[in-house]
CSV table of C-alpha atoms in Angstrom, one decimal:
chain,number,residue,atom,x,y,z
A,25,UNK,CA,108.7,108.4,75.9
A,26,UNK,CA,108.5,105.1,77.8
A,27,UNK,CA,105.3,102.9,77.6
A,28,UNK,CA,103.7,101.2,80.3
A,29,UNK,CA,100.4,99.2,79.9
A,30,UNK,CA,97.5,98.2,81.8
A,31,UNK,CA,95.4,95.4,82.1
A,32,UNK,CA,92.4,96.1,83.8
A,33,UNK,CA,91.9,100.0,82.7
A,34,UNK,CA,90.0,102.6,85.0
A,35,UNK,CA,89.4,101.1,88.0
A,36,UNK,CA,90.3,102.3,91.4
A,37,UNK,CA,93.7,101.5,91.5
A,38,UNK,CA,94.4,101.8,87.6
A,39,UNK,CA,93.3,105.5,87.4
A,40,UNK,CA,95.6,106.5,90.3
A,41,UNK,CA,98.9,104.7,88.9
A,42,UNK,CA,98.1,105.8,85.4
A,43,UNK,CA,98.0,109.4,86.8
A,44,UNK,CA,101.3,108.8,88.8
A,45,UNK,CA,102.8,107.3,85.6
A,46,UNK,CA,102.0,110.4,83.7
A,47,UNK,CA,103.4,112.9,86.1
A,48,UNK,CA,106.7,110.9,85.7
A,49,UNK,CA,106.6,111.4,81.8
A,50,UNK,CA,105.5,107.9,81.1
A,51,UNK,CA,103.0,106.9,78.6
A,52,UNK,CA,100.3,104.7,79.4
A,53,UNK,CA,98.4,102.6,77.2
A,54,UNK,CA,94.8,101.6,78.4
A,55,UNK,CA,93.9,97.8,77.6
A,56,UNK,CA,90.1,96.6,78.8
A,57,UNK,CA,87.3,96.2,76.9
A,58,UNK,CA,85.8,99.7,76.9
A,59,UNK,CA,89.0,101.9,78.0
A,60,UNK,CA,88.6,105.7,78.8
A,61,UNK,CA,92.5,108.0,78.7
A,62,UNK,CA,92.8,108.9,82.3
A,63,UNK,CA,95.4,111.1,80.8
A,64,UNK,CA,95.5,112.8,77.3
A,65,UNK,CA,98.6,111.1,75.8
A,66,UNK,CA,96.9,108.1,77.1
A,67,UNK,CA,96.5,105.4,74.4
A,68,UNK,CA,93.7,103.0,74.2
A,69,UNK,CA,93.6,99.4,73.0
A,70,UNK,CA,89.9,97.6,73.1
A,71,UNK,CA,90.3,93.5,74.3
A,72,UNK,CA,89.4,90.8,76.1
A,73,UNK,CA,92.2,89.4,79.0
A,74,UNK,CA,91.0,85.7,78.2
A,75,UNK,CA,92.4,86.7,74.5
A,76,UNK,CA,96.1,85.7,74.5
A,77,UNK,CA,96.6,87.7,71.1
A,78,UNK,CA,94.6,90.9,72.1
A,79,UNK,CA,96.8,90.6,76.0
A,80,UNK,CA,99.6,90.7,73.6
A,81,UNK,CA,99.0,93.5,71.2
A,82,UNK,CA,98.5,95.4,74.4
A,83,UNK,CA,101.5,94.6,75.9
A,84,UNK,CA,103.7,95.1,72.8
A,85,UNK,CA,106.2,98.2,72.9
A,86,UNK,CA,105.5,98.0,76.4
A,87,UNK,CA,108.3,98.2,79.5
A,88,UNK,CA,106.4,97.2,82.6
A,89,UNK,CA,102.8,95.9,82.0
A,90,UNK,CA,100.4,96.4,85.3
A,91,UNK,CA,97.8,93.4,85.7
A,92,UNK,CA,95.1,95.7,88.0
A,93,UNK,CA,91.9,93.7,86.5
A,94,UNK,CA,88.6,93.2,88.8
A,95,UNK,CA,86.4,90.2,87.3
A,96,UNK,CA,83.0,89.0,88.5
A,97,UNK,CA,82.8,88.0,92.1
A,98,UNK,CA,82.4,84.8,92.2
A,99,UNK,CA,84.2,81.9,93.1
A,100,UNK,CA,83.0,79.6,89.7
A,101,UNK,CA,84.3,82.6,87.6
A,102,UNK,CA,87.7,82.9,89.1
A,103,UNK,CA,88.5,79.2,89.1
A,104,UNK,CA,88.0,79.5,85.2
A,105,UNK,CA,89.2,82.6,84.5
A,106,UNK,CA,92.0,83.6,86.8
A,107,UNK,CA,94.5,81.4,85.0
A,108,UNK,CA,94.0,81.9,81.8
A,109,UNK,CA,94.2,85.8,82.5
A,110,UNK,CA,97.3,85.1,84.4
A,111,UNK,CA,98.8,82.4,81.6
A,112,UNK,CA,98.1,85.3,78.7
A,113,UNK,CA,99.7,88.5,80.6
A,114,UNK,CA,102.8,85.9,81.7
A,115,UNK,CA,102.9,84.9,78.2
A,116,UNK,CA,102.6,88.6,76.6
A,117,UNK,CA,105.4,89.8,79.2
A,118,UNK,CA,107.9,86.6,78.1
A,119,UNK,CA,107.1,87.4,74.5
A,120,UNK,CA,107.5,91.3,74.6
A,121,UNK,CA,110.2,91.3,77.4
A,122,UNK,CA,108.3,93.4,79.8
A,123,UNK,CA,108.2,93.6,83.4
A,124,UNK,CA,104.6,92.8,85.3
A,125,UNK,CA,103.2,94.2,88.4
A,126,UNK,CA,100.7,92.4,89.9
A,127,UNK,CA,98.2,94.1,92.2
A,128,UNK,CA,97.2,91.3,95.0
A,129,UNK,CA,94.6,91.2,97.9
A,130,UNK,CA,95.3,89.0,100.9
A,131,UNK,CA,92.9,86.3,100.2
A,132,UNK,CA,96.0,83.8,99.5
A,133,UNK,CA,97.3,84.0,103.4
A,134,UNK,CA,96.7,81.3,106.1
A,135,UNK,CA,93.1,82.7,107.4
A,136,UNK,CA,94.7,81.0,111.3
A,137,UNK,CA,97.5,84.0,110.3
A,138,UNK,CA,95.1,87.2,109.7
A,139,UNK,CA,95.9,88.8,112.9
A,140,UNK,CA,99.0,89.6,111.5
A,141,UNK,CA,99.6,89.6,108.0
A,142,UNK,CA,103.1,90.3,106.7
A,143,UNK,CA,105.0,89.9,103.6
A,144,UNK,CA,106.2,86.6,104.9
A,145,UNK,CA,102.4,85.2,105.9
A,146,UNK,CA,102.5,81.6,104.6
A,147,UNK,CA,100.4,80.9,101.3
A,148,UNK,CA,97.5,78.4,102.7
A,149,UNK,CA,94.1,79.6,101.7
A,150,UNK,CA,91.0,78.2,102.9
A,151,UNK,CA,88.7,79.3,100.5
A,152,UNK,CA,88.0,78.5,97.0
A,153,UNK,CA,89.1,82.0,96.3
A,154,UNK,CA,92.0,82.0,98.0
A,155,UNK,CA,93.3,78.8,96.0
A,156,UNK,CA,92.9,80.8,93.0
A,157,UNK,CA,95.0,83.6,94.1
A,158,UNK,CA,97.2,81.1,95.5
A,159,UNK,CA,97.5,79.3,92.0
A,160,UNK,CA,98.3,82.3,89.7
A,161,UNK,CA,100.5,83.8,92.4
A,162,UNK,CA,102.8,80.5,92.0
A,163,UNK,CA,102.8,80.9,87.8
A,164,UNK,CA,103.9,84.6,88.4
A,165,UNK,CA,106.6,82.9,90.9
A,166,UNK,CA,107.5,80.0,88.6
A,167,UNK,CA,107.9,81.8,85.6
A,168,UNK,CA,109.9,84.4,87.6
A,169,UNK,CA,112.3,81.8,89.3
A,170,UNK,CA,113.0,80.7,85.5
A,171,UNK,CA,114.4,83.9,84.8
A,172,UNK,CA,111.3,84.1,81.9
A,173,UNK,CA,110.2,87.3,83.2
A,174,UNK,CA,111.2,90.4,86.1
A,175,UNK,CA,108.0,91.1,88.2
A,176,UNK,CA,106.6,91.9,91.8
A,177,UNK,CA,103.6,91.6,93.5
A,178,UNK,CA,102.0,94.9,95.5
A,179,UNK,CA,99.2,93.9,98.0
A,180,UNK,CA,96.6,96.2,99.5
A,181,UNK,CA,93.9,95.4,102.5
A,182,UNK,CA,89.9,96.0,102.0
A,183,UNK,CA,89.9,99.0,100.3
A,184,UNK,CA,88.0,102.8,101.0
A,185,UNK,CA,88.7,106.2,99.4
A,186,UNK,CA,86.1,108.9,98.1
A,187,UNK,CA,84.1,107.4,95.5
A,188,UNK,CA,85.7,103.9,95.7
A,189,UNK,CA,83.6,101.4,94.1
A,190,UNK,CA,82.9,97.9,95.0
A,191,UNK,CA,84.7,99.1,99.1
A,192,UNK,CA,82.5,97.4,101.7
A,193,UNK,CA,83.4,100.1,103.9
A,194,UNK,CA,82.4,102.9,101.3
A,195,UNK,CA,79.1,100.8,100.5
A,196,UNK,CA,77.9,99.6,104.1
A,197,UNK,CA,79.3,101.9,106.2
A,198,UNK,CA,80.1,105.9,104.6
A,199,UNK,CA,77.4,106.0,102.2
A,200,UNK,CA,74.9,104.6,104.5
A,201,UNK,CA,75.6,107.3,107.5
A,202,UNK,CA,76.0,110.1,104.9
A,203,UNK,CA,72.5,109.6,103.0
A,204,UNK,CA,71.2,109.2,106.8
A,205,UNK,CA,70.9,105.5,107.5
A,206,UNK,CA,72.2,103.0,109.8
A,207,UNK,CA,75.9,101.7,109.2
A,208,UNK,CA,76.0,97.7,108.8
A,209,UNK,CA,79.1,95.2,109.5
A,210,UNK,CA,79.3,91.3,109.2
A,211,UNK,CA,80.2,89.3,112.2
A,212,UNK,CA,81.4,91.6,114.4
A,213,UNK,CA,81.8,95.2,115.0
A,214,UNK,CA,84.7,95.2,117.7
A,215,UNK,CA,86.7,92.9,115.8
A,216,UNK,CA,90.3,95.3,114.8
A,217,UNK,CA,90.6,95.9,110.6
A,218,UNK,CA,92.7,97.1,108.2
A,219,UNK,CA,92.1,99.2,105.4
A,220,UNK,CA,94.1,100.5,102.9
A,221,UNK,CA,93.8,103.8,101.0
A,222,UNK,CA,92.9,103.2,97.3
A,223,UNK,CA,95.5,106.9,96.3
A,224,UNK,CA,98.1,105.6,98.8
A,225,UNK,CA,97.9,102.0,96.8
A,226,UNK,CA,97.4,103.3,93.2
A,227,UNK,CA,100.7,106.0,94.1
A,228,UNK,CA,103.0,103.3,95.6
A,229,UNK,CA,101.9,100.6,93.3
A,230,UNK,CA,103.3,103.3,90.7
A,231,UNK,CA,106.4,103.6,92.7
A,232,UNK,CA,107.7,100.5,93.0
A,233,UNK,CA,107.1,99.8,89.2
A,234,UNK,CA,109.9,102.1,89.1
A,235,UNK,CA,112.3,101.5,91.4
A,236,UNK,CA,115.7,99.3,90.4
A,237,UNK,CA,115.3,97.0,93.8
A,238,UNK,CA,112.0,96.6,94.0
A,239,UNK,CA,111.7,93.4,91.4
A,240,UNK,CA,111.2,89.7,92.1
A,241,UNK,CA,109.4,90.2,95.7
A,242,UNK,CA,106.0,91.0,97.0
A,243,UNK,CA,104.9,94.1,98.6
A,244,UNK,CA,102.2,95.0,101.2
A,245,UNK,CA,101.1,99.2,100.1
A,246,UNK,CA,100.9,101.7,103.0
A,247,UNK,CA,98.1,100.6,105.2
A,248,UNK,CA,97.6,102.9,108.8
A,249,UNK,CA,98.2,100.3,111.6
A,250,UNK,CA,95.0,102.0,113.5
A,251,UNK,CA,93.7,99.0,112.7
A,252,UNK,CA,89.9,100.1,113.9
A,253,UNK,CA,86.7,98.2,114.5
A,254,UNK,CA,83.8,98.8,113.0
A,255,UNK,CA,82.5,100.5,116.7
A,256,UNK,CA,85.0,102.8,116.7
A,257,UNK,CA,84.6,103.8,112.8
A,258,UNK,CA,81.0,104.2,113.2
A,259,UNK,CA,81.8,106.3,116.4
A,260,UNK,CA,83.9,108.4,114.5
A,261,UNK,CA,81.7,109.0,111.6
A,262,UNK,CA,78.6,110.0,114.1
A,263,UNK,CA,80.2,112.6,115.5
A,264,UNK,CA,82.0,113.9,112.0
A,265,UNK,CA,78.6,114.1,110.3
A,266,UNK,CA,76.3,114.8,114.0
A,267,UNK,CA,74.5,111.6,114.1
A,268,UNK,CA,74.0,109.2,116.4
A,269,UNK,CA,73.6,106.1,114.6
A,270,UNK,CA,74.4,102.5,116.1
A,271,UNK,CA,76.2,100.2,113.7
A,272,UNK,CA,73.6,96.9,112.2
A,273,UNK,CA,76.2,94.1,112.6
A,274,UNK,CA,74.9,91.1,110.8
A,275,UNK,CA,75.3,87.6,112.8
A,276,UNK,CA,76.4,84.1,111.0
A,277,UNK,CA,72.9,82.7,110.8
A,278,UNK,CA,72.0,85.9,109.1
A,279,UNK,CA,74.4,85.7,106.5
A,280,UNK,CA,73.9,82.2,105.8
A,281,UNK,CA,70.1,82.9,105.2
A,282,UNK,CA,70.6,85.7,102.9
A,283,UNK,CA,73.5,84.0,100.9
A,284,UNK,CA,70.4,81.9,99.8
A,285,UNK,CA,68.8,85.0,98.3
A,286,UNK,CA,71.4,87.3,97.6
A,287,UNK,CA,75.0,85.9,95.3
A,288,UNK,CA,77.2,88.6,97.2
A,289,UNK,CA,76.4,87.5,100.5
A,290,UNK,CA,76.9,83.5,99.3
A,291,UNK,CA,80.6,84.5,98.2
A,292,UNK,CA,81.5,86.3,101.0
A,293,UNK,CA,80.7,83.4,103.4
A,294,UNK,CA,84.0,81.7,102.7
A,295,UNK,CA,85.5,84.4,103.7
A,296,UNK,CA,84.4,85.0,107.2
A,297,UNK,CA,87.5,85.3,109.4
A,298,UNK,CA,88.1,88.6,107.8
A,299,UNK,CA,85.6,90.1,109.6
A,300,UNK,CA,84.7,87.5,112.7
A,301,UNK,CA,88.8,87.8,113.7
A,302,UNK,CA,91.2,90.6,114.1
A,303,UNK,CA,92.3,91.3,110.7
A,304,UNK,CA,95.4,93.4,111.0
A,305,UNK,CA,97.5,93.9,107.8
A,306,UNK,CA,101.6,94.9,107.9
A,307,UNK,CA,103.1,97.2,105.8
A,308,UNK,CA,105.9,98.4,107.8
A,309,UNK,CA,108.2,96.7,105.1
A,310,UNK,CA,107.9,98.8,102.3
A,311,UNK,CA,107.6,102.0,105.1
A,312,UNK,CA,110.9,101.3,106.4
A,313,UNK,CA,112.6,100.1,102.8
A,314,UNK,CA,111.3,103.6,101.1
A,315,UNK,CA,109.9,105.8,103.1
A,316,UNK,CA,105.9,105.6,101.8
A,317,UNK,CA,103.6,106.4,104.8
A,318,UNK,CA,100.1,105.7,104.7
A,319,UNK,CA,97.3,108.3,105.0
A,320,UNK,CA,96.2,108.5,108.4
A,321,UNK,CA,92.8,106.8,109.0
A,322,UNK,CA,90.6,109.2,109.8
A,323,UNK,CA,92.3,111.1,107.8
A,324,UNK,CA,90.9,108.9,105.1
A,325,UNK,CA,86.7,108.6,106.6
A,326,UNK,CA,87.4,112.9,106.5
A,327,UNK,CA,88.0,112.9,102.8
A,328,UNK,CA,85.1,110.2,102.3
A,329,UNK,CA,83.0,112.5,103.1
């Protein structure tokens, strides 16, 4: 049985490609520092990613290793531990001759190109967070132009799904309206925005991992080109779940006060023309290559609740 690991065990994603993987009689091996088996063949190894030698143990026996990991948010913590997590899993797959897959959000894109974000989006971040992604994306790219490993990179929008965790629009939005309170948005709620479904992500990150052509190329995962504002969600919600609710949209001056109080709301501030601009993300690339077709919106916001 062939053996694929991955870094980052149990989250969103990793549960839905390590279910995937299993239905196409691969084993998975579940590196984090507590794992759970998402599957009972599953097999578990205990680490740290900013250990090169535990990242290593993992990866060994291993054909394609999936970096899915979630760390703090926090733009102090990813400038210091981004690249060593991305120097030990490059290093593990040279050393073991594995394959990587490296799940991606968009933070690494010109912000002056959000309104429409494709495969081919120049690499100019803004933000401090965005320079981190943009620095470990180019030692997954260097080490791949110097034939030292095979790999791709699958990118995904905001994410939602039911019982998605750490989703602004599962958190401020869903389980607001369905525990009967107001829905909340930053910026601006007529603003167009993409989001992607985590089981449409988590089953086409799985397929490309194994696919022959897939390798050496990024990849934006089936996102619905609805593209809807946080008006029209909240519109859609109310009448789904009989309510009448207004969206609470939260104005710059706001958010600056309570970044003062509140960590999250100091991070996110960088990161502002994600939700004060159209934000419309492409994924008609990987829809016309294979065939994958998102789930339909509110297709999505139905099963969310």
């Amino acid at each position: 049985m062939k053996l694929h690991t991955i870094l980052g065990a149990n989250g969103n994603i990793a549960q839905i490609v390590s279910n995937e993987l299993n239905l196409n009689g691969i084993q998975v091996r579940q590196f984090s520092r507590n794992p759970q088996k998402e599957n009972e063949t599953d097999d578990l190894a205990s680490g740290d990613l900013l250990d090169s030698l535990a990242v290593n143990n993992a990866v060994s026996g291993a054909e394609v290793v999936y970096l899915l990991a979630g760390i703090k948010y926090s733009s102090k913590i990813w400038e210091e531990e981004w690249p060593i997590i991305m120097s030990n899993t490059i290093e593990a797959c040279i050393s073991n001759n594995a394959k990587l897959v490296f799940f991606d959000n968009m933070y690494a894109y010109d912000p002056d190109q959000v309104g429409n974000l494709t495969e081919e989006t120049p690499l100019n971040p803004k933000s401090r967070k965005g320079q981190v992604r943009k620095e470990i994306l180019e030692m997954l790219w260097k080490a791949v132009e110097e034939k030292k490993i095979t790999a791709l990179v699958a990118r995904a929008a905001d994410f939602y799904g039911p019982n998605a965790s750490n989703s602004f629009l599962n958190e401020l939005v869903i389980k607001r309206m369905k525990s009967g309170k107001a829905p909340q948005w930053l910026y601006s709620g007529d603003k167009k925005h993409s989001f992607t479904y985590i089981p449409d992500a988590g089953k086409a990150t799985a397929f490309l991992a194994l696919q022959e052509d897939s390798w050496n190329q990024s990849w934006h995962l089936p996102t619905d080109n609805s593209y809807p504002s946080g008006n029209e969600i909240t519109e859609f919600l109310n009448k789904e779940l009989d309510m009448n609710f207004k969206l609470q949209v939260m104005p710059s001056w706001l958010v600056f006060v309570l970044g003062i109080f509140m960590s999250i709301m100091k991070e996110i501030r960088e990161l502002k023309y994600q939700s004060a601009e159209d934000y419309c993300f492409d994924s008609s690339k990987i829809e016309k290559r294979y065939g994958l077709k998102p789930t339909p919106f509110k297709e999505g916001l139905k099963a969310c609740i």
